Coordinates of N, CA, C and O in Angstrom, one line a residue:
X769 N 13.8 -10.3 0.1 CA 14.6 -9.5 1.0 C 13.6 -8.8 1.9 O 12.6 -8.2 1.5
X770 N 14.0 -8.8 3.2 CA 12.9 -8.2 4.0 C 13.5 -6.6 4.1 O 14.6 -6.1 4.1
X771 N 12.0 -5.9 4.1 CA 12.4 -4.7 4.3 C 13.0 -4.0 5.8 O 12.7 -4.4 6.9
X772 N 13.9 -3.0 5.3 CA 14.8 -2.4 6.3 C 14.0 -2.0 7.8 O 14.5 -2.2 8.9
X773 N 13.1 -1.6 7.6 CA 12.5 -1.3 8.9 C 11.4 -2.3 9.6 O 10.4 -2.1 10.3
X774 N 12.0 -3.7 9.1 CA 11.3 -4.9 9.8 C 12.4 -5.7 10.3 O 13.3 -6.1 9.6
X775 N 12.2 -6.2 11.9 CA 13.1 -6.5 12.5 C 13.3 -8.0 11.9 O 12.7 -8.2 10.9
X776 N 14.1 -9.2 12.5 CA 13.9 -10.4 12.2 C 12.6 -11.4 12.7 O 12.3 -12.6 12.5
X777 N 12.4 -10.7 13.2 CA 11.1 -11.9 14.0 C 9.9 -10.9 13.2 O 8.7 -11.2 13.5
X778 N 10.0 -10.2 12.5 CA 8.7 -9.2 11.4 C 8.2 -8.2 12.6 O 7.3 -7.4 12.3
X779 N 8.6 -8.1 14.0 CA 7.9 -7.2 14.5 C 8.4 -6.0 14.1 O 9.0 -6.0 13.0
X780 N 8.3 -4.7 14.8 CA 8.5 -3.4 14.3 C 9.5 -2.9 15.4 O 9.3 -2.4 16.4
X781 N 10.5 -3.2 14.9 CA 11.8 -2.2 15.3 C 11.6 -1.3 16.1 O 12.1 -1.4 17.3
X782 N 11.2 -0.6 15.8 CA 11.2 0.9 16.6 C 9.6 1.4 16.6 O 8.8 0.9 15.8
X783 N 9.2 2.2 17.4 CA 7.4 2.9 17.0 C 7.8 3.8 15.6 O 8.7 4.3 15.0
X784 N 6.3 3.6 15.6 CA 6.4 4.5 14.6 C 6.0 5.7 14.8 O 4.8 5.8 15.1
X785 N 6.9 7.0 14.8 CA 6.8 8.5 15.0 C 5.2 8.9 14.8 O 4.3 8.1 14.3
X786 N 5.0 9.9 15.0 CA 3.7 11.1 14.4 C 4.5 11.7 13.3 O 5.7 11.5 13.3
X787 N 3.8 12.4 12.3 CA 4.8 13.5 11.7 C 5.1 15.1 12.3 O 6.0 16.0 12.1
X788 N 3.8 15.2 13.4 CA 4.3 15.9 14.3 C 6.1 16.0 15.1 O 6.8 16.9 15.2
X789 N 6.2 14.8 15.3 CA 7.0 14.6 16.0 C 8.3 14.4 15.9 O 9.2 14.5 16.8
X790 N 8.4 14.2 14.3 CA 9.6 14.1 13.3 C 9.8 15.6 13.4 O 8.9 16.4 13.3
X791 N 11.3 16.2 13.5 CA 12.1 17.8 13.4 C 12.2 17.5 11.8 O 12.3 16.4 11.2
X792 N 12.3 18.9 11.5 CA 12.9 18.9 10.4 C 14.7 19.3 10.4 O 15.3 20.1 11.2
X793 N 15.2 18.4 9.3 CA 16.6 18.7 9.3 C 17.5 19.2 10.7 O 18.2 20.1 10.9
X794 N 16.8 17.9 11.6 CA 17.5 17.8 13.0 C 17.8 19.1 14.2 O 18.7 19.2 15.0
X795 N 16.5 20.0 13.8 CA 16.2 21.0 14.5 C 15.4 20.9 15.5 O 14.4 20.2 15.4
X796 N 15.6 21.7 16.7 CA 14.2 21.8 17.4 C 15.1 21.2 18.8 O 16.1 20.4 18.5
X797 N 14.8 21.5 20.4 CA 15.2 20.9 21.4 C 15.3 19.4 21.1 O 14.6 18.6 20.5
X798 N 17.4 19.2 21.9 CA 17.8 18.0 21.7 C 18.1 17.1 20.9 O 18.3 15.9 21.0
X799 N 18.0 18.0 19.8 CA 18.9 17.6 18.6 C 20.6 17.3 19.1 O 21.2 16.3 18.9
X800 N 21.0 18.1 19.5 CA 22.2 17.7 19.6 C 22.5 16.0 20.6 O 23.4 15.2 20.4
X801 N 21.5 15.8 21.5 CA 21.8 14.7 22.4 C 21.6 13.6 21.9 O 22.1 12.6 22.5
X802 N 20.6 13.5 20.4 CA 20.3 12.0 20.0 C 21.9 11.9 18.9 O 22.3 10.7 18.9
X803 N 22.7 12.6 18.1 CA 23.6 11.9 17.9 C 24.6 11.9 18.7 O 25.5 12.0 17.9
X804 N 25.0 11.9 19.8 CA 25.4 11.3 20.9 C 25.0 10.1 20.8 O 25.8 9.2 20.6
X805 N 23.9 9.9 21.0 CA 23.2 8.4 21.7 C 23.2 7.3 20.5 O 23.1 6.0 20.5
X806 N 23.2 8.1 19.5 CA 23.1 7.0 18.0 C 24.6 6.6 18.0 O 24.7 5.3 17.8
X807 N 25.8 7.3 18.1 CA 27.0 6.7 18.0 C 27.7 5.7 19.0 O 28.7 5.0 18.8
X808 N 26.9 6.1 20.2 CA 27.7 5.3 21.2 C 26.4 3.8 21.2 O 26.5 2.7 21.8
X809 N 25.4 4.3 20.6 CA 24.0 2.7 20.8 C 25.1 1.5 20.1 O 25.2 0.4 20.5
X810 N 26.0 2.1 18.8 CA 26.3 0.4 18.4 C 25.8 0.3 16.9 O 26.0 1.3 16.2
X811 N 25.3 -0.7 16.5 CA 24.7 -1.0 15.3 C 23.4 0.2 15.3 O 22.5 0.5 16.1
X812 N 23.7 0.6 13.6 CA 22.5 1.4 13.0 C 21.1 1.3 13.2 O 20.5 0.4 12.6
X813 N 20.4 2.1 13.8 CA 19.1 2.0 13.9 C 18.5 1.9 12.6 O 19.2 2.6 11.8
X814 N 17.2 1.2 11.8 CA 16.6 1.7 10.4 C 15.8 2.9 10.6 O 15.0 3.0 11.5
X815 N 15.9 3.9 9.6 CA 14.7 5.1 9.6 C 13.8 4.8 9.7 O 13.4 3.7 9.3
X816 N 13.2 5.7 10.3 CA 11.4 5.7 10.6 C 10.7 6.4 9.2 O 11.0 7.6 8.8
X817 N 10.0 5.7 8.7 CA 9.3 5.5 7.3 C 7.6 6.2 8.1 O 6.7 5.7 8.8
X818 N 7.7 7.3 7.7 CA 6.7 8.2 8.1 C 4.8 7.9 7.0 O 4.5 7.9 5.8
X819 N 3.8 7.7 8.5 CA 2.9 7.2 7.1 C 2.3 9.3 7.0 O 2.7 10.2 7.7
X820 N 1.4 9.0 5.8 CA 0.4 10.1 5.3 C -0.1 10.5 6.8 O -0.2 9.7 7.7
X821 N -0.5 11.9 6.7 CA -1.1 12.1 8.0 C -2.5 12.3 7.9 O -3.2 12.8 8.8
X822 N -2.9 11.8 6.4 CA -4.2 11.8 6.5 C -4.5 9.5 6.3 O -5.6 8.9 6.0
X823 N -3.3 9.1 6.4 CA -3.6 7.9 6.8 C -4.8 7.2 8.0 O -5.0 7.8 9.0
X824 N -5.4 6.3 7.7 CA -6.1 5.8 8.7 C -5.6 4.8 9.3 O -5.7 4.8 10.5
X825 N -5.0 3.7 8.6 CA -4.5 2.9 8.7 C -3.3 2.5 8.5 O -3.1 2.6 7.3
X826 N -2.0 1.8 9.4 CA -1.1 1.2 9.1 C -0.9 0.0 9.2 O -1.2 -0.4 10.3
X827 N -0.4 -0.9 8.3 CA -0.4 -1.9 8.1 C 1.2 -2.8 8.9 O 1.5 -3.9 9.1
X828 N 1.6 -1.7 9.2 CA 3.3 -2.1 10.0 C 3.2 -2.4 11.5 O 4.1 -3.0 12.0
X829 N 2.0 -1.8 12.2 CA 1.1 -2.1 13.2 C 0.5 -3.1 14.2 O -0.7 -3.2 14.4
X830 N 1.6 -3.8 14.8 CA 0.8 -5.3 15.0 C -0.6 -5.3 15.3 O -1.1 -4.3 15.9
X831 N -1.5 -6.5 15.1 CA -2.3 -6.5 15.9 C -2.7 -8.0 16.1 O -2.4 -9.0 15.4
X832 N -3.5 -8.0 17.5 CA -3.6 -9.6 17.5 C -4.6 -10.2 16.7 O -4.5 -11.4 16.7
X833 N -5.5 -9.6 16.1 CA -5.9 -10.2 15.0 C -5.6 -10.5 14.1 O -6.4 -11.3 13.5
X834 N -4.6 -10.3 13.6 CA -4.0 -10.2 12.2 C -2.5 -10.3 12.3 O -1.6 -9.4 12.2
X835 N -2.1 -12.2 12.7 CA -0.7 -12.4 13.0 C -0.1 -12.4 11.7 O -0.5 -12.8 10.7
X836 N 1.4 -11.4 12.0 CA 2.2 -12.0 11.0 C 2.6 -12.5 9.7 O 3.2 -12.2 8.7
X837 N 1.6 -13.8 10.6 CA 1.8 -14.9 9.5 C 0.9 -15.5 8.9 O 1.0 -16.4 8.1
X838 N -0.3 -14.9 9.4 CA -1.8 -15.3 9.2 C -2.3 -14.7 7.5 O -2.2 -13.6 7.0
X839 N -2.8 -15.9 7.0 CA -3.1 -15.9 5.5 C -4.5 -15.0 5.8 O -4.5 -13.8 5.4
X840 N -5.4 -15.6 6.3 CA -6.7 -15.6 6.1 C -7.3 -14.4 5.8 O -8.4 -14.6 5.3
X841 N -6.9 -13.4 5.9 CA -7.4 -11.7 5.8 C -6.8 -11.9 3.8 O -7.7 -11.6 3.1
X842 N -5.5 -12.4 3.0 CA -5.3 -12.6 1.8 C -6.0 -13.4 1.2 O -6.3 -13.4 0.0
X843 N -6.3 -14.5 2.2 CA -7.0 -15.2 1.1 C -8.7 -15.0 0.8 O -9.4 -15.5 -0.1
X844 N -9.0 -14.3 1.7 CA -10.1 -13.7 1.5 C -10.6 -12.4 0.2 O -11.3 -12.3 -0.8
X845 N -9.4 -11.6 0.8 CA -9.4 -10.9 -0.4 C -9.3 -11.2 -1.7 O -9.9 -10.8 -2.7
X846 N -8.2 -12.3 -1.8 CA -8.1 -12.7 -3.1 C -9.4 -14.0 -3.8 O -9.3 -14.5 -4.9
X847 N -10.3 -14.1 -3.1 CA -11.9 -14.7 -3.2 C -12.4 -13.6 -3.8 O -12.6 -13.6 -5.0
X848 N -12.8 -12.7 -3.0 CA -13.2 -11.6 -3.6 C -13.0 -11.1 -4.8 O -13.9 -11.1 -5.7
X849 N -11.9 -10.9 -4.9 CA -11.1 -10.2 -6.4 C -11.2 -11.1 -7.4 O -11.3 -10.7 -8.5
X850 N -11.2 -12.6 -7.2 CA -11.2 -13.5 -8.1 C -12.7 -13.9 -8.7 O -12.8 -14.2 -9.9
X851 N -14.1 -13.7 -7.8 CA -15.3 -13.7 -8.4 C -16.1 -11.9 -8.4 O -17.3 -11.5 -8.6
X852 N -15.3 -11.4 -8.3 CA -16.1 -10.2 -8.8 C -14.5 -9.4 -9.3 O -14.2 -8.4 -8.6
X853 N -13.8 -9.7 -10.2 CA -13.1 -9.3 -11.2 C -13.3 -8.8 -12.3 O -12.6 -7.9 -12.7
X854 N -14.3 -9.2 -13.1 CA -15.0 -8.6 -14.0 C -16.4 -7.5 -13.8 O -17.0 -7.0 -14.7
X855 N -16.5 -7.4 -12.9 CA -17.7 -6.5 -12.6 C -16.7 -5.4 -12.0 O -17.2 -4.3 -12.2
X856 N -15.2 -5.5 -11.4 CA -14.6 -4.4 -10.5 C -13.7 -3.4 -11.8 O -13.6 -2.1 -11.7
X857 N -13.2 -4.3 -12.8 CA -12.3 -4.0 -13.4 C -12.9 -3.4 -14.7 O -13.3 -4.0 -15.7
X858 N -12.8 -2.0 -14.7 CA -14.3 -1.3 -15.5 C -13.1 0.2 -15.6 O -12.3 0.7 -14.8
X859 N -13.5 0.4 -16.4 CA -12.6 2.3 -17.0 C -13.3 3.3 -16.6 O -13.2 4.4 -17.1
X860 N -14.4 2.8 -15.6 CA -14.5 4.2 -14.7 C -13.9 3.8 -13.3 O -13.4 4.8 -12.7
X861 N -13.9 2.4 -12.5 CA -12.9 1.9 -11.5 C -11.8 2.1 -11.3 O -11.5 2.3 -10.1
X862 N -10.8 2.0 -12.3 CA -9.3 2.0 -12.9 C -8.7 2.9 -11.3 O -7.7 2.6 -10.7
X863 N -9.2 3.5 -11.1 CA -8.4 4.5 -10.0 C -8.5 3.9 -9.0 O -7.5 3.7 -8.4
X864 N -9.9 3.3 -8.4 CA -9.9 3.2 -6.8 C -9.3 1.8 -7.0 O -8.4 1.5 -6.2
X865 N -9.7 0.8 -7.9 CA -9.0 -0.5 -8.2 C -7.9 -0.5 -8.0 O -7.5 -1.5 -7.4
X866 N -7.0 0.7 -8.6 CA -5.4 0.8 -9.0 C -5.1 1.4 -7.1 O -4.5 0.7 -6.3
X867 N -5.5 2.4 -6.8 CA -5.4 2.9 -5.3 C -5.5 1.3 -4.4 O -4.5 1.0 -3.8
X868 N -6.8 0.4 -4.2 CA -7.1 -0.4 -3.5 C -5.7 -1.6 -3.5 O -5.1 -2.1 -2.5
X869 N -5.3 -2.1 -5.3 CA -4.2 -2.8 -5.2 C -2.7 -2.0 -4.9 O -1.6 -2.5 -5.1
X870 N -2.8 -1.5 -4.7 CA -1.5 -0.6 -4.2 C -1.5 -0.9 -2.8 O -0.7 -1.5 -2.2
X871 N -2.5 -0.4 -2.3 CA -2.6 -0.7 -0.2 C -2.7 -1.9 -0.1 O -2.3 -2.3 0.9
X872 N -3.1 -2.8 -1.0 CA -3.3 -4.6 -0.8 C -1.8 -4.8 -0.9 O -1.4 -5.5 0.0
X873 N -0.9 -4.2 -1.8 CA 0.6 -4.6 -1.7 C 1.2 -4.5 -0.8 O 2.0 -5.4 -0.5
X874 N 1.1 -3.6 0.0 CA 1.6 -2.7 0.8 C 1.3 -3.5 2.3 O 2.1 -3.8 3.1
X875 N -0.1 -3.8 2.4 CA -0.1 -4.5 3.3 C 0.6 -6.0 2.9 O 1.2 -6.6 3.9
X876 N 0.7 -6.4 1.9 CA 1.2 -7.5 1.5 C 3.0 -7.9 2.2 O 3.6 -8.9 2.8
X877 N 3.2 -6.8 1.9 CA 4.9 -6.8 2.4 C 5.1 -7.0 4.0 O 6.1 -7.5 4.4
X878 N 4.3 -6.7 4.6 CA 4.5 -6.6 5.8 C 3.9 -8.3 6.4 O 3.8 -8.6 7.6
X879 N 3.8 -9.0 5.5 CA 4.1 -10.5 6.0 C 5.0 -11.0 5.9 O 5.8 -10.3 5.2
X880 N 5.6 -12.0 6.1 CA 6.5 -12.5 7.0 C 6.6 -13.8 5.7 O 7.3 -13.8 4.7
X881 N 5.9 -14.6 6.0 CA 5.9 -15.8 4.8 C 4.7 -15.7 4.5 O 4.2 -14.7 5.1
X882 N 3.7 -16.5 3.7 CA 3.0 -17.6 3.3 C 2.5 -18.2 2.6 O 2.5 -18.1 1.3
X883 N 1.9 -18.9 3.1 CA 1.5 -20.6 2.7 C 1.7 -20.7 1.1 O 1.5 -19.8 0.3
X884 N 2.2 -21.8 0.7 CA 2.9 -21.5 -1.0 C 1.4 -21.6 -1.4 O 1.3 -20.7 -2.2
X885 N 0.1 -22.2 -1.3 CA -1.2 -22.1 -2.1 C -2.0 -20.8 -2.1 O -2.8 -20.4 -2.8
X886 N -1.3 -20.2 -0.4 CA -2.1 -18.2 -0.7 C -1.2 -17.8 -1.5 O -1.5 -16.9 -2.3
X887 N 0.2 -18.1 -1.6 CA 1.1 -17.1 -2.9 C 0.5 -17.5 -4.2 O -0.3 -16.6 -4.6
X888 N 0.5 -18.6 -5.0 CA -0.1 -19.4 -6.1 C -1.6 -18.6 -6.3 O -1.9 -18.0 -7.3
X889 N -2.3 -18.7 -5.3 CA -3.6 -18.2 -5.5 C -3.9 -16.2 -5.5 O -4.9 -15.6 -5.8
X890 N -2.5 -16.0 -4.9 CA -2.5 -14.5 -5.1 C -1.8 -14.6 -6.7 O -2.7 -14.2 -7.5
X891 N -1.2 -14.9 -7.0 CA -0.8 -15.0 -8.5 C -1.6 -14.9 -9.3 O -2.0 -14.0 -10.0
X892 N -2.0 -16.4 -9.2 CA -3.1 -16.4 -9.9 C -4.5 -15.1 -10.5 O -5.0 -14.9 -11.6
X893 N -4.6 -14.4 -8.8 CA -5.5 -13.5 -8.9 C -5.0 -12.3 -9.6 O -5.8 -11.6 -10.2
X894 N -3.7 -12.0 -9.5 CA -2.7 -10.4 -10.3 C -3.1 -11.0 -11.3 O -3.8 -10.3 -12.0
X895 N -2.9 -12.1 -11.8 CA -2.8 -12.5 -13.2 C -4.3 -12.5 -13.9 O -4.3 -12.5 -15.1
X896 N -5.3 -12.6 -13.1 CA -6.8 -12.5 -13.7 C -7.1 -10.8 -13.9 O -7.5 -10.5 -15.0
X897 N -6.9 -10.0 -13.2 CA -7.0 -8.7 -13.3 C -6.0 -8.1 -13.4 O -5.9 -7.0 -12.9
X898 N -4.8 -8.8 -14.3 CA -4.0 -7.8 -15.3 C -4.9 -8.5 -16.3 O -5.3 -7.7 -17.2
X899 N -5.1 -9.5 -16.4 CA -5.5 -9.6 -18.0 C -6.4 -8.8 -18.2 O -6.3 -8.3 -19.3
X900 N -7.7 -8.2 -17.4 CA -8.8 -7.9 -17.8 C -8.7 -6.2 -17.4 O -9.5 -5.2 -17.5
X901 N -7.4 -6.4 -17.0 CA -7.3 -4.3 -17.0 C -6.8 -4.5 -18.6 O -7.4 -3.9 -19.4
X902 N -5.8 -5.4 -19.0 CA -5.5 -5.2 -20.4 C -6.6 -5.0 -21.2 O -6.8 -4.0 -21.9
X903 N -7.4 -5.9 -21.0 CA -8.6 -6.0 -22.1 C -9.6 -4.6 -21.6 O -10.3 -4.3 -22.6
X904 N -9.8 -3.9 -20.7 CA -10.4 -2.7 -20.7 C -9.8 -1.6 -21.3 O -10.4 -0.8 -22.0
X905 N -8.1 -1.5 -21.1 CA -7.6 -0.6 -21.8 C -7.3 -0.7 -23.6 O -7.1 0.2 -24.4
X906 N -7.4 -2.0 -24.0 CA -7.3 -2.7 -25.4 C -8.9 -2.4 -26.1 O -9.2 -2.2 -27.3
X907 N -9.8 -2.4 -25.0 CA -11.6 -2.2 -25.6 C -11.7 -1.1 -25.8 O -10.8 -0.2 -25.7
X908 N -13.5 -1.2 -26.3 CA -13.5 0.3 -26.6 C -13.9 0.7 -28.4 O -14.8 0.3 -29.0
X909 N -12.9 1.6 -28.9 CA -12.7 2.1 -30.0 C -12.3 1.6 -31.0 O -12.5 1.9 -32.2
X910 N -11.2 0.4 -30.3 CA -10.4 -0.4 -31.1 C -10.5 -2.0 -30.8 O -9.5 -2.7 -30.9
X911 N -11.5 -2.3 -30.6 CA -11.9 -3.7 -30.2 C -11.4 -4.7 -31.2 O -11.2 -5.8 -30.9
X912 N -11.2 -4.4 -32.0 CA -10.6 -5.6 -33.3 C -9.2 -5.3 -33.3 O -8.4 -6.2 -33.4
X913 N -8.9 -4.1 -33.2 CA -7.4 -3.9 -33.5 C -6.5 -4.6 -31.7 O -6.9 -4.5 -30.5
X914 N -5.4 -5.2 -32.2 CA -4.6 -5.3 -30.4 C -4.2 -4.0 -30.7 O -4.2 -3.4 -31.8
X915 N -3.9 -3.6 -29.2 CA -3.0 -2.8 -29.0 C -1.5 -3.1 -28.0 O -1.7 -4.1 -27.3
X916 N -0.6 -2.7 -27.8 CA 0.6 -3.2 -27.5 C 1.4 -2.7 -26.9 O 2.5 -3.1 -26.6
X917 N 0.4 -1.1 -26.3 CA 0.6 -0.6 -25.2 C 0.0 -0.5 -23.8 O 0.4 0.2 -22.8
X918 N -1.0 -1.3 -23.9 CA -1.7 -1.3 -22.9 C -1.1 -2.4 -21.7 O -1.1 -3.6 -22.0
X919 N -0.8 -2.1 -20.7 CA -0.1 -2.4 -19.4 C -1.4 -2.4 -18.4 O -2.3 -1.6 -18.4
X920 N -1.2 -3.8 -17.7 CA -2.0 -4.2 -16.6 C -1.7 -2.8 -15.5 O -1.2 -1.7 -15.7
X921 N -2.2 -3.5 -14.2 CA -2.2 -2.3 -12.8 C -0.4 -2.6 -12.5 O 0.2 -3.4 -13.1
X922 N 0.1 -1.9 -11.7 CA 1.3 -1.5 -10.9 C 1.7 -3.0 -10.2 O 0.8 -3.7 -9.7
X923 N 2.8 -3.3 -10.3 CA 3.0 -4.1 -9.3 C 4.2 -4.2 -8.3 O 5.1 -5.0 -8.4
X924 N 4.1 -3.2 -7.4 CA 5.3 -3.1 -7.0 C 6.3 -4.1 -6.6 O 6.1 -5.3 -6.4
X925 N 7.7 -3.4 -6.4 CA 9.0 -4.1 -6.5 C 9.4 -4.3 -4.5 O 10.0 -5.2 -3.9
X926 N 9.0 -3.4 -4.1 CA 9.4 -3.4 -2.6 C 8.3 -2.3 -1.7 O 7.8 -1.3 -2.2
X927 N 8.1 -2.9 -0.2 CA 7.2 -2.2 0.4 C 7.0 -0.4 0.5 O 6.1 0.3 0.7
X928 N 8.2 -0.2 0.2 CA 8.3 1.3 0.2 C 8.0 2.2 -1.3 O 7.9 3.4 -1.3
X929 N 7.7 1.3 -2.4 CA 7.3 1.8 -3.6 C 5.9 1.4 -3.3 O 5.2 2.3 -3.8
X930 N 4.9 0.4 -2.6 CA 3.5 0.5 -2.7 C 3.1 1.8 -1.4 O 2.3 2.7 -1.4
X931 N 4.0 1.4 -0.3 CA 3.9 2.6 0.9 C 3.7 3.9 0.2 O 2.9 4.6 0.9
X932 N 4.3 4.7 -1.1 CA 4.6 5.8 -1.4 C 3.5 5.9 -2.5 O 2.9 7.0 -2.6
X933 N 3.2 5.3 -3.1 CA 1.9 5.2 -3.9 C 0.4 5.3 -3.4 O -0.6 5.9 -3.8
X934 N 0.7 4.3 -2.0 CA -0.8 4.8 -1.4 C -0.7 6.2 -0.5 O -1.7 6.8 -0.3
X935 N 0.2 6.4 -0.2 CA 0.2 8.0 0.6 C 0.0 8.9 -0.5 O -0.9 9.7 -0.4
X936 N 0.6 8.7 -1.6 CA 0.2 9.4 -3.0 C -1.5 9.5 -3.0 O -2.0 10.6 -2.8
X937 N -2.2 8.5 -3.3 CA -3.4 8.6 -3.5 C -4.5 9.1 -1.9 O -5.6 9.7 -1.9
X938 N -3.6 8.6 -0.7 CA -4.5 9.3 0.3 C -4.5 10.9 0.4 O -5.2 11.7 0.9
X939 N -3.2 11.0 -0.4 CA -3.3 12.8 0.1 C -3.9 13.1 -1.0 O -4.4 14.2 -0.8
X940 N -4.2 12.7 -2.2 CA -5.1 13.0 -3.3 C -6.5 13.3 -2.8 O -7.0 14.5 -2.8
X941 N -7.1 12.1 -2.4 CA -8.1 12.0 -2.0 C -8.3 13.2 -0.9 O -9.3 13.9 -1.1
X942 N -7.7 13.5 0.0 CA -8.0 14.4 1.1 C -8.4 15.4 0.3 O -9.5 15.9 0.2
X943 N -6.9 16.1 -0.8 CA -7.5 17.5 -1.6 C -8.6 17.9 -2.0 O -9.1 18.9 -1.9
X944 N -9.1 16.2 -2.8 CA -10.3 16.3 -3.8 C -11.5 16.5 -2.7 O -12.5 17.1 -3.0
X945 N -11.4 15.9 -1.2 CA -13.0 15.8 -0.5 C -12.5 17.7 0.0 O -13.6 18.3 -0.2
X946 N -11.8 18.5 0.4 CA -11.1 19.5 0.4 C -11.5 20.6 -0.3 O -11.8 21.7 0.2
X947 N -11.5 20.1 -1.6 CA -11.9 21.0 -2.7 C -13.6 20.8 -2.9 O -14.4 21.8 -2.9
X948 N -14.0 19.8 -3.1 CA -15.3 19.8 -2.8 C -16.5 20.2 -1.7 O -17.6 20.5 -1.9
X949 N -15.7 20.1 -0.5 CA -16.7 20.4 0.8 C -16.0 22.2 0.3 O -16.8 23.1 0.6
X950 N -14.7 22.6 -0.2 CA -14.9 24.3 0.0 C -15.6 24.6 -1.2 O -15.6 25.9 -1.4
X951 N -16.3 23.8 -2.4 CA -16.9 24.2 -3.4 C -18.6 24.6 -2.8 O -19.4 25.6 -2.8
X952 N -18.6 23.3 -2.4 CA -20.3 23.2 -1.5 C -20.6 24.5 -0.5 O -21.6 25.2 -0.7
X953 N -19.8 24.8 0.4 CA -19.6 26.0 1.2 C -19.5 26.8 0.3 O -20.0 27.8 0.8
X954 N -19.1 27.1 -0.7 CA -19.4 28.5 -1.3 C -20.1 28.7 -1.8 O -20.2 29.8 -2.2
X955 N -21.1 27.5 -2.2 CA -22.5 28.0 -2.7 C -23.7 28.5 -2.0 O -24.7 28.9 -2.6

């Protein structure tokens, strides 16, 4: 199912707002004129899905480098991830690994099709580095014993649960460099 705020041809619907720009609870000049204009437009517009505003990057974004439909930027990554999986997938990594596959999803959704051997070969690669987050969270203390609670990384279900996971970890990140540069300055 494609998501709501991707048109049929995968371009983007509508811009995407600032969060500046977004009123809160339909306040602020000319609130009253846009539902006017929404009832008489016709068919429902989809909501504008607001990124982090400490975002760098949006992936909903066209650009002409990176069509659509174009594998090549996935199948690269998933090269990557497939010969240095075992050197990435480490219990002091677990975070930026878990943050990085989250934005890899995320960007993920926002294609359109492809090619059934980059799906197969993205499979394949979730499937190499869940086994080996299992086996870092299974290691350790208890290396002989299984354990039977240990769950590979996240795999989201739709673009707006990876979207809300990586704004999660970008505003993290901001606090933590935040809290650090006002630790530094107070010494």
């Amino acid at each position: 199912p494609k998501p709501k705020f991707m048109a049929a041809g995968g371009d983007i619907s509508q811009p995407i707002a600032e969060d500046e720009e977004m009123g809160e609870d339909g306040e602020g000049e000319g609130a009253g004129l846009h539902d006017e204009d929404e009832q008489s437009a016709g068919p429902e517009k989809p909501a504008v899905v607001a990124v982090s505003k400490h975002s760098k990057y949006d992936p909903r974004v066209p650009t002409p480098l990176d069509s659509p439909n174009s594998p090549f930027r996935i199948s690269l990554v998933c090269t990557v991830l497939e010969n240095a999986s075992s050197v990435l997938v480490s219990a002091s990594n677990k975070g930026k690994l878990g943050a990085f596959l989250a934005a890899f999803q995320r960007y993920l959704f926002t294609k359109d099709t492809l090619p059934t051997e980059v799906e197969f070969n993205l499979l394949d690669v979730f499937d190499v580095i869940d086994s080996r987050w299992k086996e870092k969270a299974g290691g350790g203390r208890n290396r002989g014993k299984k354990t039977t609670d240990a769950t590979g990384f996240t795999r989201y279900q739709t673009w707006i649960d990876a979207h809300n996971a990586t704004v999660a970890v970008e505003e993290a990140q901001f606090l933590s460099k935040q809290r650090t540069e006002a630790r530094l300055l107070a010494q």
